[in-house]
PDB file of C-alpha atoms in Angstrom:
ATOM      1  CA  MET A   1      86.856 107.338 111.496  1.00 52.00           C
ATOM      2  CA  THR A   2      85.019 106.286 108.360  1.00 58.00           C
ATOM      3  CA  MET A   3      86.649 105.559 105.033  1.00 52.00           C
ATOM      4  CA  PHE A   4      84.959 106.811 101.890  1.00 47.00           C
ATOM      5  CA  THR A   5      82.666 104.215 100.320  1.00 45.00           C
ATOM      6  CA  THR A   6      81.804 105.927  97.042  1.00 37.00           C
ATOM      7  CA  LEU A   7      83.086 108.854  95.059  1.00 34.00           C
ATOM      8  CA  LEU A   8      80.497 111.584  94.691  1.00 30.00           C
ATOM      9  CA  ALA A   9      79.834 113.020  91.245  1.00 33.00           C
ATOM     10  CA  VAL A  10      80.171 116.753  90.927  1.00 32.00           C
ATOM     11  CA  GLY A  11      77.682 118.454  88.596  1.00 33.00           C
ATOM     12  CA  ALA A  12      76.429 121.935  87.768  1.00 31.00           C
ATOM     13  CA  ALA A  13      73.130 123.070  89.248  1.00 34.00           C
ATOM     14  CA  SER A  14      70.603 124.873  87.045  1.00 34.00           C
ATOM     15  CA  LEU A  15      69.662 128.352  88.130  1.00 30.00           C
ATOM     16  CA  ALA A  16      66.475 130.281  87.382  1.00 37.00           C
ATOM     17  CA  SER A  17      65.852 130.830  83.678  1.00 39.00           C
ATOM     18  CA  ALA A  18      66.408 134.570  84.022  1.00 43.00           C
ATOM     19  CA  THR A  19      69.841 134.003  85.559  1.00 42.00           C
ATOM     20  CA  PRO A  20      72.753 132.957  83.342  1.00 47.00           C
ATOM     21  CA  LEU A  21      74.492 129.705  84.225  1.00 46.00           C
ATOM     22  CA  GLN A  22      77.618 130.283  86.255  1.00 51.00           C
ATOM     23  CA  SER A  23      80.500 127.854  86.561  1.00 52.00           C
ATOM     24  CA  ARG A  24      81.998 127.023  89.937  1.00 59.00           C
ATOM     25  CA  GLN A  25      85.491 125.655  90.208  1.00 63.00           C
ATOM     26  CA  VAL A  26      85.752 122.672  92.520  1.00 64.00           C
ATOM     27  CA  VAL A  27      89.155 122.202  94.124  1.00 70.00           C
ATOM     28  CA  PRO A  28      89.861 118.551  94.993  1.00 76.00           C
ATOM     29  CA  ASN A  29      90.966 117.957  98.558  1.00 87.00           C
ATOM     30  CA  TYR A  30      92.541 114.608  99.311  1.00 91.00           C
ATOM     31  CA  PRO A  31      94.763 113.467 102.186  1.00 92.00           C
ATOM     32  CA  PRO A  32      98.460 114.089 101.541  1.00 92.00           C
ATOM     33  CA  ASN A  33     100.443 111.072 100.419  1.00 92.00           C
ATOM     34  CA  GLU A  34     104.072 110.107 100.127  1.00 94.00           C
ATOM     35  CA  VAL A  35     106.032 107.660  97.983  1.00 95.00           C
ATOM     36  CA  SER A  36     107.808 104.613  99.369  1.00 97.00           C
ATOM     37  CA  THR A  37     108.946 101.216  98.135  1.00 97.00           C
ATOM     38  CA  GLY A  38     107.775  99.498 101.314  1.00 97.00           C
ATOM     39  CA  PHE A  39     104.440  99.808 103.086  1.00 98.00           C
ATOM     40  CA  ARG A  40     102.229  98.128 105.658  1.00 98.00           C
ATOM     41  CA  LEU A  41      98.490  97.600 105.145  1.00 98.00           C
ATOM     42  CA  VAL A  42      96.243  99.208 107.758  1.00 98.00           C
ATOM     43  CA  ALA A  43      92.551  98.285 108.088  1.00 97.00           C
ATOM     44  CA  ASN A  44      89.902 100.964 107.985  1.00 96.00           C
ATOM     45  CA  VAL A  45      86.382  99.863 108.951  1.00 96.00           C
ATOM     46  CA  THR A  46      84.027 101.259 106.294  1.00 93.00           C
ATOM     47  CA  ASP A  47      80.908 101.153 108.515  1.00 93.00           C
ATOM     48  CA  PRO A  48      81.601 101.751 112.228  1.00 94.00           C
ATOM     49  CA  ALA A  49      78.149 100.382 113.100  1.00 95.00           C
ATOM     50  CA  THR A  50      79.358  96.916 112.035  1.00 96.00           C
ATOM     51  CA  ASP A  51      82.802  97.100 113.671  1.00 97.00           C
ATOM     52  CA  LEU A  52      83.964  94.118 115.713  1.00 97.00           C
ATOM     53  CA  THR A  53      84.625  94.091 119.455  1.00 96.00           C
ATOM     54  CA  PRO A  54      87.340  95.063 120.120  1.00 95.00           C
ATOM     55  CA  SER A  55      87.468  97.441 117.172  1.00 97.00           C
ATOM     56  CA  VAL A  56      89.730  96.373 114.302  1.00 97.00           C
ATOM     57  CA  ASP A  57      89.964  99.913 112.884  1.00 97.00           C
ATOM     58  CA  GLY A  58      93.689 100.650 112.633  1.00 96.00           C
ATOM     59  CA  TRP A  59      94.739  97.015 112.978  1.00 98.00           C
ATOM     60  CA  GLU A  60      97.313  95.740 110.498  1.00 98.00           C
ATOM     61  CA  PHE A  61      97.389  93.031 107.856  1.00 98.00           C
ATOM     62  CA  GLN A  62      99.738  90.108 108.515  1.00 97.00           C
ATOM     63  CA  GLY A  63      99.892  86.317 108.385  1.00 97.00           C
ATOM     64  CA  ILE A  64      99.792  83.389 110.784  1.00 97.00           C
ATOM     65  CA  HIS A  65     101.701  80.230 109.899  1.00 96.00           C
ATOM     66  CA  THR A  66      99.469  77.340 108.830  1.00 96.00           C
ATOM     67  CA  GLY A  67     101.980  75.110 107.015  1.00 95.00           C
ATOM     68  CA  ALA A  68     105.201  75.147 104.986  1.00 94.00           C
ATOM     69  CA  GLY A  69     105.121  78.412 103.051  1.00 94.00           C
ATOM     70  CA  LEU A  70     101.463  78.975 104.021  1.00 96.00           C
ATOM     71  CA  ASN A  71      99.933  81.781 106.098  1.00 97.00           C
ATOM     72  CA  ASP A  72      96.334  82.721 106.742  1.00 97.00           C
ATOM     73  CA  ALA A  73      95.808  86.479 106.435  1.00 98.00           C
ATOM     74  CA  VAL A  74      94.716  88.099 109.706  1.00 98.00           C
ATOM     75  CA  LEU A  75      94.437  91.493 111.354  1.00 98.00           C
ATOM     76  CA  ALA A  76      96.333  92.203 114.567  1.00 96.00           C
ATOM     77  CA  SER A  77      96.913  95.268 116.718  1.00 94.00           C
ATOM     78  CA  GLY A  78     100.692  95.111 116.371  1.00 85.00           C
ATOM     79  CA  PRO A  79     102.827  96.173 113.398  1.00 90.00           C
ATOM     80  CA  GLY A  80     102.021  94.232 110.223  1.00 92.00           C
ATOM     81  CA  ARG A  81     104.250  92.811 107.528  1.00 96.00           C
ATOM     82  CA  ILE A  82     106.101  95.092 105.133  1.00 98.00           C
ATOM     83  CA  PHE A  83     104.946  94.666 101.534  1.00 98.00           C
ATOM     84  CA  TYR A  84     106.064  96.022  98.179  1.00 97.00           C
ATOM     85  CA  HIS A  85     104.421  96.360  94.774  1.00 95.00           C
ATOM     86  CA  ASN A  86     106.399  94.124  92.415  1.00 94.00           C
ATOM     87  CA  GLY A  87     106.346  94.405  88.631  1.00 92.00           C
ATOM     88  CA  THR A  88     107.320  96.433  85.615  1.00 92.00           C
ATOM     89  CA  ALA A  89     105.730  99.837  85.075  1.00 90.00           C
ATOM     90  CA  ALA A  90     103.364  98.321  82.494  1.00 91.00           C
ATOM     91  CA  GLU A  91     102.404  95.408  84.755  1.00 90.00           C
ATOM     92  CA  ILE A  92     101.579  97.705  87.638  1.00 88.00           C
ATOM     93  CA  ARG A  93      99.678 100.120  85.407  1.00 86.00           C
ATOM     94  CA  PHE A  94      97.447  97.329  84.131  1.00 85.00           C
ATOM     95  CA  ALA A  95      97.088  95.561  87.520  1.00 84.00           C
ATOM     96  CA  GLU A  96      99.237  92.614  86.481  1.00 87.00           C
ATOM     97  CA  GLY A  97     101.896  92.993  89.147  1.00 88.00           C
ATOM     98  CA  SER A  98     102.003  91.450  92.630  1.00 92.00           C
ATOM     99  CA  ILE A  99     101.911  92.603  96.232  1.00 96.00           C
ATOM    100  CA  LEU A 100     104.783  90.760  97.896  1.00 97.00           C
ATOM    101  CA  ALA A 101     106.491  90.405 101.270  1.00 97.00           C
ATOM    102  CA  ASP A 102     109.725  88.606 102.125  1.00 97.00           C
ATOM    103  CA  GLY A 103     109.798  85.667 104.511  1.00 95.00           C
ATOM    104  CA  GLY A 104     111.469  82.411 105.430  1.00 93.00           C
ATOM    105  CA  THR A 105     115.136  81.400 105.512  1.00 92.00           C
ATOM    106  CA  PRO A 106     116.606  82.236 103.065  1.00 95.00           C
ATOM    107  CA  LEU A 107     114.108  84.978 102.202  1.00 97.00           C
ATOM    108  CA  PHE A 108     111.472  83.947  99.654  1.00 95.00           C
ATOM    109  CA  PRO A 109     108.765  86.118  98.062  1.00 97.00           C
ATOM    110  CA  TYR A 110     105.331  85.683  99.646  1.00 97.00           C
ATOM    111  CA  GLY A 111     102.312  86.929  97.677  1.00 97.00           C
ATOM    112  CA  ILE A 112      98.751  87.808  98.672  1.00 97.00           C
ATOM    113  CA  TYR A 113      96.311  85.180  97.422  1.00 97.00           C
ATOM    114  CA  VAL A 114      92.552  85.702  97.144  1.00 96.00           C
ATOM    115  CA  GLN A 115      90.333  82.695  96.471  1.00 96.00           C
ATOM    116  CA  GLY A 116      88.197  82.927  93.346  1.00 94.00           C
ATOM    117  CA  GLU A 117      84.411  82.861  93.416  1.00 93.00           C
ATOM    118  CA  ASP A 118      84.496  79.109  92.725  1.00 93.00           C
ATOM    119  CA  GLU A 119      86.843  78.455  95.684  1.00 93.00           C
ATOM    120  CA  VAL A 120      85.841  78.404  99.347  1.00 92.00           C
ATOM    121  CA  ASP A 121      87.293  77.950 102.809  1.00 93.00           C
ATOM    122  CA  PRO A 122      86.898  74.272 103.821  1.00 92.00           C
ATOM    123  CA  THR A 123      85.768  75.184 107.352  1.00 94.00           C
ATOM    124  CA  TYR A 124      83.520  78.091 106.319  1.00 95.00           C
ATOM    125  CA  PRO A 125      82.243  77.060 102.861  1.00 94.00           C
ATOM    126  CA  ALA A 126      80.373  80.323 102.235  1.00 92.00           C
ATOM    127  CA  GLU A 127      83.585  82.366 102.555  1.00 96.00           C
ATOM    128  CA  HIS A 128      86.642  83.051 100.380  1.00 96.00           C
ATOM    129  CA  ASP A 129      90.099  82.911 101.962  1.00 96.00           C
ATOM    130  CA  VAL A 130      92.850  85.473 101.783  1.00 97.00           C
ATOM    131  CA  ALA A 131      96.361  84.133 102.374  1.00 97.00           C
ATOM    132  CA  ILE A 132     100.017  85.207 102.294  1.00 97.00           C
ATOM    133  CA  ASN A 133     101.801  82.231 100.724  1.00 97.00           C
ATOM    134  CA  VAL A 134     105.078  81.512  98.977  1.00 96.00           C
ATOM    135  CA  GLY A 135     104.852  82.642  95.352  1.00 95.00           C
ATOM    136  CA  SER A 136     103.710  85.609  93.330  1.00 91.00           C
ATOM    137  CA  GLY A 137     100.167  85.813  94.716  1.00 93.00           C
ATOM    138  CA  THR A 138      96.935  86.415  92.822  1.00 93.00           C
ATOM    139  CA  ILE A 139      97.381  88.602  89.760  1.00 89.00           C
ATOM    140  CA  GLY A 140      95.102  91.605  90.078  1.00 88.00           C
ATOM    141  CA  VAL A 141      95.622  92.044  93.816  1.00 93.00           C
ATOM    142  CA  SER A 142      97.283  95.441  93.748  1.00 92.00           C
ATOM    143  CA  LEU A 143      97.190  99.010  94.989  1.00 91.00           C
ATOM    144  CA  LEU A 144      94.541 100.998  93.191  1.00 80.00           C
ATOM    145  CA  ALA A 145      96.231 103.079  90.534  1.00 68.00           C
ATOM    146  CA  PHE A 146      95.646 106.410  88.800  1.00 62.00           C
ATOM    147  CA  PRO A 147      93.179 108.022  88.211  1.00 69.00           C
ATOM    148  CA  ASP A 148      91.619 107.102  91.572  1.00 78.00           C
ATOM    149  CA  PRO A 149      92.693 109.779  94.101  1.00 85.00           C
ATOM    150  CA  TYR A 150      92.842 107.319  97.017  1.00 88.00           C
ATOM    151  CA  PHE A 151      95.252 104.417  97.474  1.00 92.00           C
ATOM    152  CA  TYR A 152      94.168 101.049  98.864  1.00 94.00           C
ATOM    153  CA  LEU A 153      94.401  97.329  98.197  1.00 95.00           C
ATOM    154  CA  THR A 154      92.052  95.959  95.574  1.00 93.00           C
ATOM    155  CA  ALA A 155      91.441  92.472  94.230  1.00 91.00           C
ATOM    156  CA  HIS A 156      90.190  93.955  90.933  1.00 81.00           C
ATOM    157  CA  ALA A 157      86.972  92.051  91.445  1.00 88.00           C
ATOM    158  CA  GLN A 158      83.524  93.259  92.431  1.00 91.00           C
ATOM    159  CA  GLY A 159      83.568  92.877  96.197  1.00 94.00           C
ATOM    160  CA  THR A 160      85.256  93.918  99.433  1.00 96.00           C
ATOM    161  CA  PHE A 161      87.768  92.674 101.967  1.00 97.00           C
ATOM    162  CA  VAL A 162      86.185  91.784 105.299  1.00 98.00           C
ATOM    163  CA  ALA A 163      87.441  90.991 108.800  1.00 98.00           C
ATOM    164  CA  CYS A 164      85.840  88.052 110.618  1.00 98.00           C
ATOM    165  CA  PRO A 165      86.383  86.379 114.005  1.00 98.00           C
ATOM    166  CA  ARG A 166      86.908  82.761 112.964  1.00 97.00           C
ATOM    167  CA  THR A 167      88.427  79.596 114.395  1.00 97.00           C
ATOM    168  CA  VAL A 168      91.605  78.586 112.547  1.00 97.00           C
ATOM    169  CA  PRO A 169      91.815  74.753 112.666  1.00 96.00           C
ATOM    170  CA  TYR A 170      95.644  74.715 112.646  1.00 97.00           C
ATOM    171  CA  TYR A 171      95.600  76.363 116.091  1.00 97.00           C
ATOM    172  CA  ASN A 172      92.056  75.459 117.161  1.00 97.00           C
ATOM    173  CA  ALA A 173      91.862  79.088 118.250  1.00 97.00           C
ATOM    174  CA  GLU A 174      90.022  82.199 117.108  1.00 97.00           C
ATOM    175  CA  PHE A 175      91.711  84.922 115.056  1.00 98.00           C
ATOM    176  CA  THR A 176      90.458  87.960 113.191  1.00 98.00           C
ATOM    177  CA  VAL A 177      90.907  86.561 109.702  1.00 98.00           C
ATOM    178  CA  VAL A 178      90.669  88.487 106.432  1.00 98.00           C
ATOM    179  CA  ARG A 179      88.311  87.223 103.716  1.00 97.00           C
ATOM    180  CA  PHE A 180      87.159  88.552 100.359  1.00 97.00           C
ATOM    181  CA  ALA A 181      83.393  88.893  99.909  1.00 97.00           C
ATOM    182  CA  TYR A 182      82.260  88.947  96.274  1.00 96.00           C
ATOM    183  CA  ASP A 183      79.312  91.163  95.414  1.00 93.00           C
ATOM    184  CA  THR A 184      76.217  89.704  93.769  1.00 90.00           C
ATOM    185  CA  PHE A 185      74.558  91.266  90.741  1.00 87.00           C
ATOM    186  CA  ASN A 186      70.951  92.225  91.445  1.00 87.00           C
ATOM    187  CA  PRO A 187      68.900  92.059  88.204  1.00 87.00           C
ATOM    188  CA  ASP A 188      66.064  94.059  89.778  1.00 87.00           C
ATOM    189  CA  THR A 189      68.253  97.103  90.382  1.00 88.00           C
ATOM    190  CA  ALA A 190      71.005  96.397  87.816  1.00 84.00           C
ATOM    191  CA  LEU A 191      73.444  97.038  90.674  1.00 88.00           C
ATOM    192  CA  PHE A 192      75.799  94.891  92.733  1.00 88.00           C
ATOM    193  CA  ASP A 193      74.832  94.018  96.317  1.00 89.00           C
ATOM    194  CA  ARG A 194      77.347  93.527  99.100  1.00 90.00           C
ATOM    195  CA  ASN A 195      77.612  90.058 100.661  1.00 91.00           C
ATOM    196  CA  VAL A 196      79.416  90.656 103.948  1.00 94.00           C
ATOM    197  CA  PRO A 197      79.310  87.357 105.894  1.00 94.00           C
ATOM    198  CA  GLU A 198      77.451  87.293 109.197  1.00 93.00           C
ATOM    199  CA  GLY A 199      79.572  88.513 112.091  1.00 95.00           C
ATOM    200  CA  CYS A 200      82.112  90.207 109.788  1.00 97.00           C
ATOM    201  CA  THR A 201      82.840  93.849 108.999  1.00 98.00           C
ATOM    202  CA  ALA A 202      83.861  95.351 105.655  1.00 97.00           C
ATOM    203  CA  ILE A 203      87.327  96.904 105.630  1.00 97.00           C
ATOM    204  CA  THR A 204      89.574  98.893 103.322  1.00 96.00           C
ATOM    205  CA  LEU A 205      93.283  97.995 103.467  1.00 97.00           C
ATOM    206  CA  ILE A 206      95.288 101.198 103.137  1.00 97.00           C
ATOM    207  CA  PRO A 207      99.074 101.440 102.568  1.00 97.00           C
ATOM    208  CA  GLU A 208     101.090 103.130 105.308  1.00 97.00           C
ATOM    209  CA  CYS A 209     104.627 104.028 104.253  1.00 98.00           C
ATOM    210  CA  ASP A 210     107.506 102.019 105.688  1.00 98.00           C
ATOM    211  CA  THR A 211     111.098 101.174 104.817  1.00 97.00           C
ATOM    212  CA  LEU A 212     111.648  98.065 102.697  1.00 97.00           C
ATOM    213  CA  PRO A 213     114.585  96.257 104.321  1.00 96.00           C
ATOM    214  CA  GLU A 214     117.663  95.361 102.309  1.00 96.00           C
ATOM    215  CA  LEU A 215     117.861  91.705 101.289  1.00 97.00           C
ATOM    216  CA  PRO A 216     120.705  89.704 102.857  1.00 96.00           C
ATOM    217  CA  GLU A 217     123.057  87.746 100.631  1.00 95.00           C
ATOM    218  CA  GLY A 218     121.632  84.396  99.565  1.00 96.00           C
ATOM    219  CA  SER A 219     118.009  85.589  99.427  1.00 97.00           C
ATOM    220  CA  ILE A 220     115.680  84.039  96.859  1.00 96.00           C
ATOM    221  CA  SER A 221     113.601  87.229  96.891  1.00 97.00           C
ATOM    222  CA  SER A 222     114.584  90.083  94.595  1.00 96.00           C
ATOM    223  CA  HIS A 223     113.732  93.760  94.834  1.00 97.00           C
ATOM    224  CA  GLU A 224     114.748  94.505  91.245  1.00 96.00           C
ATOM    225  CA  PHE A 225     111.151  95.279  90.295  1.00 95.00           C
ATOM    226  CA  ALA A 226     109.982  96.655  93.633  1.00 96.00           C
ATOM    227  CA  ALA A 227     108.131  99.809  92.572  1.00 94.00           C
ATOM    228  CA  ASN A 228     107.712 103.118  94.304  1.00 94.00           C
ATOM    229  CA  SER A 229     104.155 103.217  95.640  1.00 94.00           C
ATOM    230  CA  LYS A 230     101.950 106.022  96.903  1.00 93.00           C
ATOM    231  CA  CYS A 231     101.135 105.582 100.577  1.00 95.00           C
ATOM    232  CA  TYR A 232     100.148 107.561 103.675  1.00 96.00           C
ATOM    233  CA  GLU A 233     102.403 108.578 106.557  1.00 96.00           C
ATOM    234  CA  ASP A 234      99.905 107.682 109.302  1.00 96.00           C
ATOM    235  CA  VAL A 235      96.639 106.071 108.198  1.00 96.00           C
ATOM    236  CA  SER A 236      95.010 106.122 111.633  1.00 93.00           C
ATOM    237  CA  ALA A 237      95.544 109.887 111.918  1.00 93.00           C
ATOM    238  CA  ILE A 238      93.573 110.664 108.753  1.00 93.00           C
ATOM    239  CA  ASN A 239      90.103 112.114 109.295  1.00 91.00           C
ATOM    240  CA  TRP A 240      88.536 110.816 106.070  1.00 88.00           C
ATOM    241  CA  PRO A 241      85.297 112.875 106.182  1.00 88.00           C
ATOM    242  CA  GLU A 242      87.414 116.022 105.762  1.00 90.00           C
ATOM    243  CA  TYR A 243      88.411 114.968 102.256  1.00 89.00           C
ATOM    244  CA  GLY A 244      86.774 114.528  98.907  1.00 79.00           C
ATOM    245  CA  PRO A 245      86.075 116.330  95.621  1.00 73.00           C
TER     246      PRO A 245
END
């Protein structure tokens, strides 16, 4: 199963000069979606030729504890954490909201953090961490909004999420961690080049609908601004090549 990597432009083809131009209506065909306040994030490997062993296609986004209120983002084969898109309608529209989950005792909001281009992982200094830590997360990490016809997690930066087998010092054990790989501008082509670290595979994190649990009394978290989000019923069941403009 391969996730789309680019959106194809649809144009009109010129016919012979003796034949008048004819218009052809193109009917968009995209996978059906639903609306839910809660969702899990399911990984889709964008290039199966670079997939890890075992495959991480269909694995889910979650965290592993690395300190008080700190979690490294990883992929695992079991059910992932339930997230929600938090913010006012205007904040979400302009990618200024947050992707949050609830955790701890009492429940606190945990946000998704993506290191900036000037920040690096101390153990792997060429890579940029993704974490699920206490707080509101990195502004700009959000679900892609209208008018894009697909729904997936974006950092609103030129780059891609990647999955990498890496040793996590806190456990001195290997996990499939999630990183963000920033693209590099190529002046020769005037395009951006991908910078997927060695041994990693590029992934798209796609929302799969789930139920956002009610908050127990005494929670620090609040669902007052938890927004309804577009998501898919079963991400792994979608045959992406069937869809497109």
